[in-house]
Short mmCIF file of C-alpha atoms in Angstrom, two decimals:
data_model
loop_
_atom_site.label_atom_id
_atom_site.label_comp_id
_atom_site.label_asym_id
_atom_site.label_seq_id
_atom_site.Cartn_x
_atom_site.Cartn_y
_atom_site.Cartn_z
CA MET A 147 6.00 10.45 -13.39
CA ASN A 148 8.42 10.34 -16.05
CA ASP A 149 8.77 6.46 -14.43
CA MET A 150 5.08 5.45 -15.23
CA LEU A 151 5.83 7.06 -18.29
CA LEU A 152 8.37 4.48 -19.02
CA GLN A 153 6.63 1.62 -17.45
CA VAL A 154 2.83 2.06 -18.47
CA GLU A 155 3.07 3.55 -21.81
CA PRO A 156 4.80 0.46 -23.73
CA LEU A 157 1.90 -1.69 -22.16
CA ILE A 158 -1.17 0.62 -23.20
CA PRO A 159 -1.45 -1.60 -26.78
CA ALA A 160 -1.40 -4.98 -25.09
CA LEU A 161 -4.13 -3.28 -22.57
CA ARG A 162 -6.12 -2.13 -25.96
CA ARG A 163 -6.07 -5.47 -27.33
CA TYR A 164 -7.46 -7.60 -23.87
CA ALA A 165 -9.95 -4.71 -23.55
CA ARG A 166 -11.31 -5.26 -27.30
CA ALA A 167 -11.03 -9.42 -27.12
CA LEU A 168 -12.84 -9.44 -24.02
CA LEU A 169 -15.77 -6.67 -25.06
CA ARG A 170 -15.70 -7.11 -28.50
CA ASN A 171 -16.72 -3.94 -29.05
CA PRO A 172 -13.47 -0.71 -29.96
CA THR A 173 -14.94 2.09 -28.53
CA ALA A 174 -16.21 0.46 -24.98
CA ALA A 175 -12.85 -1.33 -25.08
CA ASP A 176 -10.94 2.03 -25.42
CA ASP A 177 -13.04 3.76 -22.89
CA LEU A 178 -12.16 1.02 -20.64
CA VAL A 179 -8.70 1.32 -21.50
CA GLN A 180 -8.37 5.31 -20.71
CA ASP A 181 -10.54 4.72 -17.44
CA CYS A 182 -8.15 1.82 -16.47
CA LEU A 183 -4.83 4.27 -17.71
CA GLU A 184 -6.76 7.70 -15.84
CA ARG A 185 -6.46 5.30 -12.59
CA ALA A 186 -2.86 4.19 -12.56
CA VAL A 187 -1.71 7.74 -13.37
CA SER A 188 -3.71 8.99 -9.65
CA HIS A 189 -2.59 5.32 -7.87
CA TRP A 190 0.70 5.13 -9.40
CA GLN A 191 2.38 6.08 -5.82
CA GLN A 192 -0.05 4.08 -3.71
CA ARG A 193 1.07 0.77 -6.41
CA ARG A 194 3.12 -1.73 -3.50
CA GLU A 195 4.07 -4.40 -6.35
CA GLY A 196 6.90 -3.55 -8.40
CA ASN A 197 4.90 -5.67 -11.47
CA ALA A 198 3.36 -2.76 -13.49
CA ARG A 199 2.03 -5.64 -15.91
CA SER A 200 0.37 -7.16 -13.69
CA TRP A 201 -1.08 -4.18 -11.78
CA LEU A 202 -2.55 -2.35 -14.73
CA PHE A 203 -4.34 -5.71 -15.87
CA THR A 204 -5.72 -5.82 -12.42
CA ILE A 205 -7.58 -2.51 -12.92
CA LEU A 206 -8.52 -2.86 -16.53
CA HIS A 207 -9.83 -6.61 -15.81
CA ASN A 208 -11.70 -5.13 -12.75
CA LEU A 209 -13.39 -2.58 -15.03
CA ALA A 210 -14.36 -4.97 -17.39
CA VAL A 211 -16.25 -7.29 -15.03
CA ASN A 212 -18.17 -4.24 -13.72
CA GLN A 213 -19.02 -3.12 -16.99
CA PHE A 214 -20.18 -6.94 -18.03
CA ARG A 215 -22.00 -6.41 -14.38
CA GLN A 216 -24.03 -3.31 -15.56
CA SER A 217 -24.73 -4.48 -18.90
CA ALA A 218 -25.99 -7.74 -17.66
CA SER A 219 -28.22 -5.78 -15.77
CA ARG A 220 -29.40 -3.40 -18.31
CA GLY A 221 -29.60 -6.56 -20.71
CA ARG A 222 -27.71 -5.47 -23.44
CA HIS A 223 -25.42 -7.88 -24.87
CA VAL A 224 -23.79 -7.23 -28.09
CA THR A 225 -22.69 -10.37 -30.06
CA ILE A 226 -19.68 -10.40 -32.26
CA ASP A 227 -22.36 -11.01 -35.14
CA GLU A 228 -23.84 -7.19 -33.82
CA THR A 229 -20.07 -5.72 -34.38
CA ASN A 230 -18.58 -4.09 -37.13
CA GLU A 231 -16.82 -6.32 -39.50
CA ASP A 232 -13.44 -4.83 -39.21
CA ASP A 233 -13.98 -4.92 -35.29
CA PHE A 234 -10.70 -6.86 -35.25
CA GLY A 235 -8.64 -5.98 -37.78
CA GLN A 236 -8.11 -3.22 -40.44
CA GLU A 237 -7.49 -5.73 -43.42
CA ALA A 238 -9.08 -6.89 -46.28
CA VAL A 239 -11.23 -9.86 -45.76
CA GLN A 240 -8.92 -12.21 -47.25
CA GLU A 241 -8.62 -15.89 -46.32
CA GLN A 242 -6.91 -15.76 -43.44
CA THR A 243 -8.57 -12.54 -42.32
CA LEU A 244 -11.51 -15.04 -42.23
CA MET A 245 -9.54 -17.76 -40.42
CA TYR A 246 -8.64 -14.86 -37.40
CA ARG A 247 -12.27 -13.72 -37.71
CA ASP A 248 -13.84 -17.15 -37.38
CA VAL A 249 -11.68 -18.49 -34.39
CA LEU A 250 -12.50 -14.73 -32.29
CA ASP A 251 -16.05 -15.67 -33.29
CA LYS A 252 -15.63 -19.18 -31.39
CA LEU A 253 -13.75 -17.54 -28.60
CA ALA A 254 -16.84 -14.83 -28.09
CA LYS A 255 -19.24 -18.23 -27.30
CA LEU A 256 -17.08 -19.22 -24.55
CA PRO A 257 -17.97 -17.90 -20.47
CA ASP A 258 -16.31 -14.20 -19.72
CA ASP A 259 -13.88 -16.10 -16.80
CA GLN A 260 -12.79 -18.83 -19.17
CA ARG A 261 -11.95 -16.05 -21.80
CA ALA A 262 -10.27 -14.01 -19.25
CA VAL A 263 -7.81 -16.73 -18.48
CA LEU A 264 -7.08 -17.60 -22.03
CA LEU A 265 -6.26 -14.21 -23.26
CA LEU A 266 -4.40 -13.37 -20.15
CA VAL A 267 -2.05 -16.14 -20.04
CA ALA A 268 -1.69 -17.20 -24.24
CA VAL A 269 -2.31 -14.13 -25.84
CA GLU A 270 -0.77 -11.62 -23.39
CA ASP A 271 2.00 -13.94 -21.78
CA LEU A 272 1.16 -13.62 -18.42
CA SER A 273 2.50 -16.61 -16.04
CA TYR A 274 -0.13 -18.47 -14.06
CA ALA A 275 0.80 -16.99 -11.11
CA GLU A 276 0.33 -13.30 -12.50
CA ALA A 277 -3.14 -14.69 -14.00
CA ALA A 278 -4.11 -15.70 -10.58
CA LYS A 279 -3.52 -12.13 -9.41
CA VAL A 280 -5.23 -10.26 -12.18
CA LEU A 281 -8.27 -12.32 -11.69
CA ASN A 282 -8.28 -12.67 -7.77
CA ILE A 283 -8.39 -16.61 -7.72
CA PRO A 284 -5.70 -19.40 -6.44
CA ILE A 285 -3.49 -20.87 -9.20
CA GLY A 286 -5.21 -23.77 -9.07
CA THR A 287 -8.56 -22.51 -10.40
CA VAL A 288 -6.61 -20.44 -13.20
CA MET A 289 -5.14 -23.92 -14.39
CA SER A 290 -8.36 -25.62 -14.29
CA ARG A 291 -10.19 -22.52 -16.02
CA LEU A 292 -7.59 -22.37 -19.14
CA SER A 293 -7.65 -26.24 -19.44
CA ARG A 294 -11.32 -26.00 -19.85
CA ALA A 295 -11.28 -22.82 -21.89
CA ARG A 296 -9.25 -24.75 -24.05
CA GLU A 297 -11.20 -27.89 -24.31
CA ARG A 298 -14.01 -25.61 -24.99
CA LEU A 299 -12.77 -23.39 -27.97
CA GLN A 300 -11.29 -26.70 -29.26
CA GLN A 301 -14.95 -28.19 -29.06
CA GLU A 302 -15.88 -24.86 -30.57
CA ILE A 303 -13.98 -24.69 -33.75
CA GLU A 304 -14.41 -28.36 -34.51
CA GLY A 305 -18.33 -27.66 -33.58
CA THR A 306 -18.73 -30.19 -31.25
CA ALA A 307 -19.98 -28.07 -28.23
CA ASP A 308 -23.24 -29.41 -27.64
CA GLU A 309 -26.20 -27.25 -27.99
CA THR A 310 -27.70 -26.92 -24.61
CA SER A 311 -24.64 -25.51 -22.81
CA ARG A 312 -24.24 -23.59 -26.05
CA ASN A 313 -27.96 -22.05 -24.82
CA VAL A 314 -26.65 -21.36 -21.63
CA LEU A 315 -23.63 -19.90 -22.71
CA LYS A 316 -26.17 -17.51 -24.54
CA LEU A 317 -27.16 -15.53 -21.55
CA ARG A 318 -23.86 -14.84 -21.42
CA SER A 319 -23.21 -14.86 -17.14
CA VAL A 320 -20.87 -12.42 -15.34
CA LYS A 321 -18.38 -14.95 -14.45
CA MET B 182 16.89 -36.88 -14.95
CA SER B 183 13.55 -36.66 -12.23
CA HIS B 184 10.75 -38.96 -11.99
CA ARG B 185 7.90 -36.67 -11.50
CA PRO B 186 4.50 -37.90 -13.80
CA ILE B 187 3.68 -35.99 -16.36
CA THR B 188 0.79 -33.61 -14.94
CA GLU B 189 -1.99 -31.87 -16.78
CA ASP B 190 -0.21 -28.59 -15.73
CA ASP B 191 2.69 -29.39 -17.44
CA LEU B 192 0.79 -29.65 -20.92
CA HIS B 193 -0.49 -26.27 -20.41
CA GLY B 194 3.07 -24.53 -19.24
CA TYR B 195 4.71 -26.69 -22.43
CA VAL B 196 2.03 -24.98 -24.64
CA ASP B 197 2.36 -21.69 -23.13
CA GLN B 198 6.14 -21.68 -22.80
CA LEU B 199 6.18 -21.28 -19.42
CA LEU B 200 8.51 -24.19 -18.26
CA GLU B 201 11.72 -24.68 -17.19
CA PRO B 202 14.37 -25.85 -19.74
CA GLU B 203 14.87 -29.35 -18.30
CA ARG B 204 11.03 -30.18 -17.57
CA ARG B 205 10.49 -29.41 -21.09
CA THR B 206 12.39 -31.84 -22.26
CA GLU B 207 10.75 -33.98 -20.07
CA VAL B 208 7.29 -33.63 -21.46
CA ALA B 209 8.73 -33.11 -25.02
CA ALA B 210 9.90 -37.08 -24.39
CA TYR B 211 6.72 -37.74 -23.05
CA LEU B 212 4.68 -37.14 -25.50
CA ASP B 213 6.70 -38.54 -28.43
CA ALA B 214 5.66 -41.07 -26.36
CA HIS B 215 1.98 -40.52 -26.24
CA PRO B 216 0.70 -39.58 -29.92
CA ASP B 217 -2.66 -39.02 -28.36
CA VAL B 218 -1.67 -36.48 -25.84
CA ALA B 219 0.80 -34.74 -28.57
CA ARG B 220 -2.03 -34.59 -30.91
CA ARG B 221 -4.03 -32.46 -27.82
CA VAL B 222 -1.50 -30.34 -27.47
CA ALA B 223 -0.92 -29.54 -30.79
CA THR B 224 -4.20 -28.26 -30.92
CA PHE B 225 -3.61 -26.54 -27.96
CA SER B 226 -0.67 -24.74 -29.17
CA GLY B 227 -2.54 -24.04 -32.83
CA GLN B 228 -5.56 -22.50 -30.90
CA ARG B 229 -2.48 -20.22 -29.18
CA ASP B 230 -1.12 -19.39 -32.43
CA LEU B 231 -4.31 -18.49 -34.24
CA LEU B 232 -5.57 -16.39 -30.97
CA ARG B 233 -2.66 -14.82 -31.47
CA SER B 234 -2.45 -13.61 -34.87
CA ALA B 235 -6.14 -12.70 -35.12
CA LEU B 236 -5.69 -10.61 -31.81
CA ALA B 237 -1.53 -8.82 -33.05
CA PRO B 238 -3.31 -5.93 -35.43
CA ILE B 239 -5.04 -4.50 -32.67
CA ALA B 240 -1.60 -3.73 -30.87
CA ASP B 241 -0.53 -2.50 -33.86
CA GLU B 242 -2.91 0.00 -34.51
CA PRO B 243 -1.90 3.89 -33.59
CA LEU B 244 -3.18 4.81 -30.60
CA PRO B 245 -5.64 7.61 -29.85
CA PRO B 246 -5.28 10.83 -28.84
CA GLU B 247 -7.85 9.76 -25.67
CA LEU B 248 -5.13 7.21 -24.47
CA ASN B 249 -1.89 9.19 -24.69
CA LEU B 250 -0.20 8.73 -21.53
CA SER B 251 1.62 11.87 -21.30
CA ARG B 252 -1.97 14.09 -22.31
CA ILE B 253 -3.75 11.78 -19.38
CA ILE B 254 -1.37 12.79 -16.89
CA GLU B 255 -0.93 16.50 -18.16
CA ALA B 256 -4.61 16.60 -17.18
CA ARG B 257 -4.44 15.31 -13.81
CA LYS B 258 -1.82 18.13 -13.06
CA GLN B 259 -4.62 20.52 -13.98
CA ARG B 260 -6.52 20.06 -11.15
CA PRO B 261 -5.58 20.84 -7.69
CA THR B 262 -5.51 17.42 -6.45
CA ARG B 263 -2.87 18.13 -3.36
CA LEU B 264 -4.79 21.42 -2.14
CA ARG B 265 -7.96 19.33 -2.12
CA TRP B 266 -6.53 16.74 -0.25
CA ALA B 267 -5.53 18.73 2.11
CA VAL B 268 -8.24 20.68 2.78
CA ALA B 269 -10.27 17.27 3.02
CA ALA B 270 -7.37 16.17 5.55
CA MET B 271 -8.12 19.27 7.55
CA LEU B 272 -11.51 18.31 7.76
CA LEU B 273 -11.50 14.81 8.73
CA LEU B 274 -9.27 15.69 11.37
CA SER B 275 -11.86 18.72 12.62
CA VAL B 276 -14.53 15.85 12.35
CA GLY B 277 -12.42 12.98 14.40
CA SER B 278 -12.04 15.87 17.37
CA LEU B 279 -15.49 16.64 17.66
CA GLY B 280 -16.37 12.68 16.90
CA GLY B 281 -14.14 12.13 20.32
CA TRP B 282 -15.28 15.32 22.41
CA ILE B 283 -18.97 14.16 21.68
CA ALA B 284 -17.97 10.53 22.76
CA ARG B 285 -16.65 11.67 25.63
CA GLY B 286 -20.12 12.73 26.92
CA SER B 287 -23.01 10.40 27.69
CA MET B 288 -24.44 9.10 24.61
CA LEU B 289 -28.28 7.98 23.76
CA ALA B 290 -28.38 4.16 23.05
CA SER B 291 -29.89 4.75 19.68
CA SER B 292 -26.46 6.45 18.58
CA SER B 293 -24.52 3.85 19.86
CA GLY B 294 -26.36 0.66 20.02
CA LEU B 295 -26.85 -1.68 17.12
CA ALA B 296 -28.10 0.84 14.81
CA ALA B 297 -25.21 2.94 15.26
CA LEU B 298 -23.06 -0.45 14.27
CA ALA B 299 -25.21 -1.40 11.40
CA GLN B 300 -24.94 2.48 10.12
CA GLU B 301 -20.85 1.66 10.29
CA ALA B 302 -20.85 -1.57 8.51
CA ALA B 303 -22.95 -0.13 5.61
CA ASP B 304 -20.37 2.96 5.71
CA SER B 305 -17.38 0.43 5.37
CA PHE B 306 -19.25 -1.11 2.81
CA ASN B 307 -19.89 1.39 0.54
CA VAL B 308 -16.60 2.95 1.21
CA TYR B 309 -14.17 0.02 0.79
CA ALA B 310 -16.80 -2.89 -1.26
CA PRO B 311 -15.92 -0.92 -4.51
CA ASP B 312 -12.53 -0.52 -4.01
CA ARG B 313 -11.23 -2.62 -7.09
CA VAL B 314 -7.42 -1.82 -5.83
CA ARG B 315 -6.99 -1.86 -2.04
CA PRO B 316 -10.54 -3.06 -0.56
CA VAL B 317 -8.75 -4.55 2.28
CA GLU B 318 -5.79 -3.12 4.05
CA VAL B 319 -4.41 -6.63 5.24
CA ARG B 320 -5.34 -9.68 2.78
CA ALA B 321 -6.50 -13.22 3.93
CA SER B 322 -2.82 -14.34 2.78
CA ASP B 323 -1.30 -13.21 6.15
CA GLY B 324 -5.08 -14.24 8.12
CA ALA B 325 -2.97 -14.95 11.43
CA GLN B 326 -1.22 -11.01 11.01
CA LEU B 327 -4.85 -9.64 10.74
CA VAL B 328 -6.39 -11.86 13.58
CA GLN B 329 -3.19 -11.01 15.92
CA TRP B 330 -3.85 -7.21 14.75
CA LEU B 331 -7.06 -6.73 15.19
CA SER B 332 -7.41 -9.16 18.68
CA ASN B 333 -4.89 -6.63 19.78
CA ARG B 334 -6.36 -3.72 18.73
CA MET B 335 -9.82 -4.69 20.37
CA HIS B 336 -8.08 -5.84 23.44
CA GLN B 337 -10.80 -9.25 22.74
CA ALA B 338 -9.74 -12.58 20.98
CA ILE B 339 -11.28 -11.84 17.13
CA ARG B 340 -11.75 -14.73 15.54
CA VAL B 341 -12.78 -14.41 11.40
CA PRO B 342 -16.05 -15.98 10.37
CA ASP B 343 -15.68 -18.69 7.69
CA LEU B 344 -17.73 -18.34 5.00
CA THR B 345 -16.75 -20.89 3.07
CA THR B 346 -19.83 -22.68 3.09
CA ALA B 347 -22.06 -20.05 2.04
CA GLY B 348 -20.17 -19.48 -1.17
CA TYR B 349 -17.78 -16.31 0.45
CA ARG B 350 -14.38 -16.17 1.06
CA LEU B 351 -12.32 -14.25 3.02
CA MET B 352 -10.88 -11.10 1.10
CA GLY B 353 -9.18 -10.03 4.32
CA GLY B 354 -9.54 -6.86 6.83
CA ARG B 355 -8.83 -3.99 8.19
CA LEU B 356 -9.37 -1.60 11.22
CA ILE B 357 -12.15 0.56 11.26
CA ALA B 358 -11.91 4.19 12.96
CA THR B 359 -15.58 4.62 14.91
CA SER B 360 -16.73 7.01 17.20
CA HIS B 361 -17.34 4.37 19.73
CA GLY B 362 -13.86 3.24 19.26
CA PRO B 363 -11.93 0.69 17.02
CA ALA B 364 -14.03 -1.89 14.99
CA ALA B 365 -12.47 -4.82 13.18
CA MET B 366 -13.90 -5.09 9.83
CA PHE B 367 -13.65 -8.36 7.63
CA MET B 368 -14.45 -8.03 3.62
CA TYR B 369 -15.92 -11.48 1.81
CA ASP B 370 -16.41 -12.20 -1.72
CA ASP B 371 -18.11 -15.27 -3.53
CA ASP B 372 -17.77 -16.43 -7.38
CA ARG B 373 -19.15 -13.71 -9.25
CA GLY B 374 -17.53 -11.22 -7.34
CA ASP B 375 -20.52 -10.22 -4.70
CA ARG B 376 -18.94 -8.41 -1.70
CA LEU B 377 -20.05 -8.63 1.86
CA VAL B 378 -18.71 -6.91 4.69
CA VAL B 379 -18.90 -8.04 8.37
CA LEU B 380 -17.89 -5.60 11.24
CA THR B 381 -17.72 -6.32 15.08
CA ARG B 382 -16.47 -3.86 17.67
CA PRO B 383 -17.06 -3.46 21.89
CA MET B 384 -20.43 -2.73 22.41
CA THR B 385 -21.31 0.28 25.20
CA ALA B 386 -24.79 0.57 24.60
CA ASP B 387 -27.11 -3.26 23.45
CA GLN B 388 -24.59 -5.09 24.68
CA ASN B 389 -26.37 -8.21 24.35
CA ALA B 390 -28.99 -7.58 21.69
CA PRO B 391 -31.27 -10.15 19.57
CA MET B 392 -30.62 -10.25 15.29
CA THR B 393 -32.35 -7.40 13.55
CA PRO B 394 -32.93 -6.30 9.87
CA GLN B 395 -30.87 -3.26 9.00
CA SER B 396 -31.08 -1.51 5.82
CA ASN B 397 -29.20 1.28 4.69
CA GLY B 398 -29.63 2.91 1.45
CA GLU B 399 -28.84 -0.23 -0.90
CA VAL B 400 -27.15 -2.05 1.81
CA ALA B 401 -29.00 -4.42 4.01
CA GLY B 402 -28.28 -6.91 6.66
CA PHE B 403 -28.26 -7.91 10.15
CA ALA B 404 -26.99 -6.38 13.33
CA TRP B 405 -26.79 -8.41 16.66
CA ALA B 406 -24.74 -8.13 19.95
CA ASP B 407 -23.32 -10.78 22.44
CA GLY B 408 -21.58 -10.59 24.89
CA GLY B 409 -20.62 -7.21 24.99
CA MET B 410 -19.49 -7.51 20.98
CA GLY B 411 -21.91 -6.14 18.47
CA TYR B 412 -21.69 -8.01 15.01
CA SER B 413 -22.97 -6.80 11.53
CA LEU B 414 -23.19 -8.66 8.55
CA VAL B 415 -23.92 -5.80 5.39
CA GLY B 416 -24.20 -6.55 1.59
CA ARG B 417 -26.18 -5.73 -1.54
CA SER B 418 -28.41 -8.53 -1.42
CA ALA B 419 -32.16 -8.88 0.21
CA ALA B 420 -31.09 -8.74 3.87
CA GLU B 421 -33.33 -11.90 3.74
CA SER B 422 -30.82 -13.89 1.87
CA LEU B 423 -28.07 -12.91 4.28
CA ARG B 424 -30.06 -14.35 7.15
CA PRO B 425 -28.28 -18.11 7.03
CA ILE B 426 -24.85 -16.58 6.59
CA ALA B 427 -25.49 -14.01 9.87
CA ASN B 428 -26.30 -16.92 11.86
CA GLU B 429 -23.48 -18.84 10.47
CA VAL B 430 -21.43 -15.41 11.85
CA ARG B 431 -23.38 -15.49 15.15
CA LYS B 432 -23.01 -19.43 15.73
CA GLN B 433 -18.89 -19.13 15.15
CA ALA B 434 -18.53 -16.12 17.16
CA ARG B 435 -19.98 -18.24 20.36
CA THR B 436 -17.68 -20.51 20.14
CA ILE B 437 -14.53 -18.80 20.64
#
């Protein structure tokens, strides 16, 4: 148990960050992390691999995917515009904060699967192999999704994403 | 210095700082010589920095009490888990021996035939498909080992159906205990994460039976038997949408 505490506790802030960036709703994200931690505690002994980080991200990601699926079937979809202004940070509104909010708005327009890869690799510092494990996809798929995510985000930032794909994205498919 | 061409993956590896130092130097040299590519790589690096800075404050927020790990561990200790498991294990043992005892007697076709097989497939689906941690015991990456093991236990050459043409990848499989002996279970998923289960075992009743639709609660699919082996394919989709996949499984099983 002590071993678990030492390995899992330092990862909680990163799990929170990933959940919130994925769900865009702080309360739902923390609920998800709590669920993840409870599972981690009860399954710690069954864990085979040594890498606690990718194991925890796998649990969290699967819970998030289930959540997407459920909210998709309920037809509820929280866009970035509906969320609280300070969902992503606590600072007063300043130029830098506006810039951050803007990039997170753009990120939110990416399909969920591309967003997940980009966050795991670029923000959470998972290796490509770890990301493949978390997402349960081949490493080649990680690379192609990452590439599409970056191109897509760049188009959003430059405002050149074409209207058709933008409309499709509003439907916000699960994966 | 190697002469391996620079790939798109190398460029991402460069952005994510995941390259070996030697390769990193090679990519840097390439970027010096190719300003267009360098600009693209720079925008990707810029995105990365921006995202990291934008999301960093979340990780700095104090954790709410619900995410206090020591509390979660404590709360769990309050629950009499060990005892519950012990009781469950005893129940399972007694059910197992009762099942074995019943199986010694002659069984009605309805409880050992296709309907029983379909029920076992649905039960396996309900138990293992929602499992996000260990849905299968042996993963598809150890496919050869999986086939060998299941074939030995079933005393039959078992072949894993390949459903990639239908968009489903093999996740792996496991051995399932049924009251009619061991059964092999294979699990598949598609790009959306929807899962399918194929269950196969030797049949005592209904050794040859045509493919019939089956449904058990929310789980539906097909069951049939060919030359003493029974097969059932189930999933959470409507049975009819699974018919072409069931046909594919049957076709492949016949070519053993």
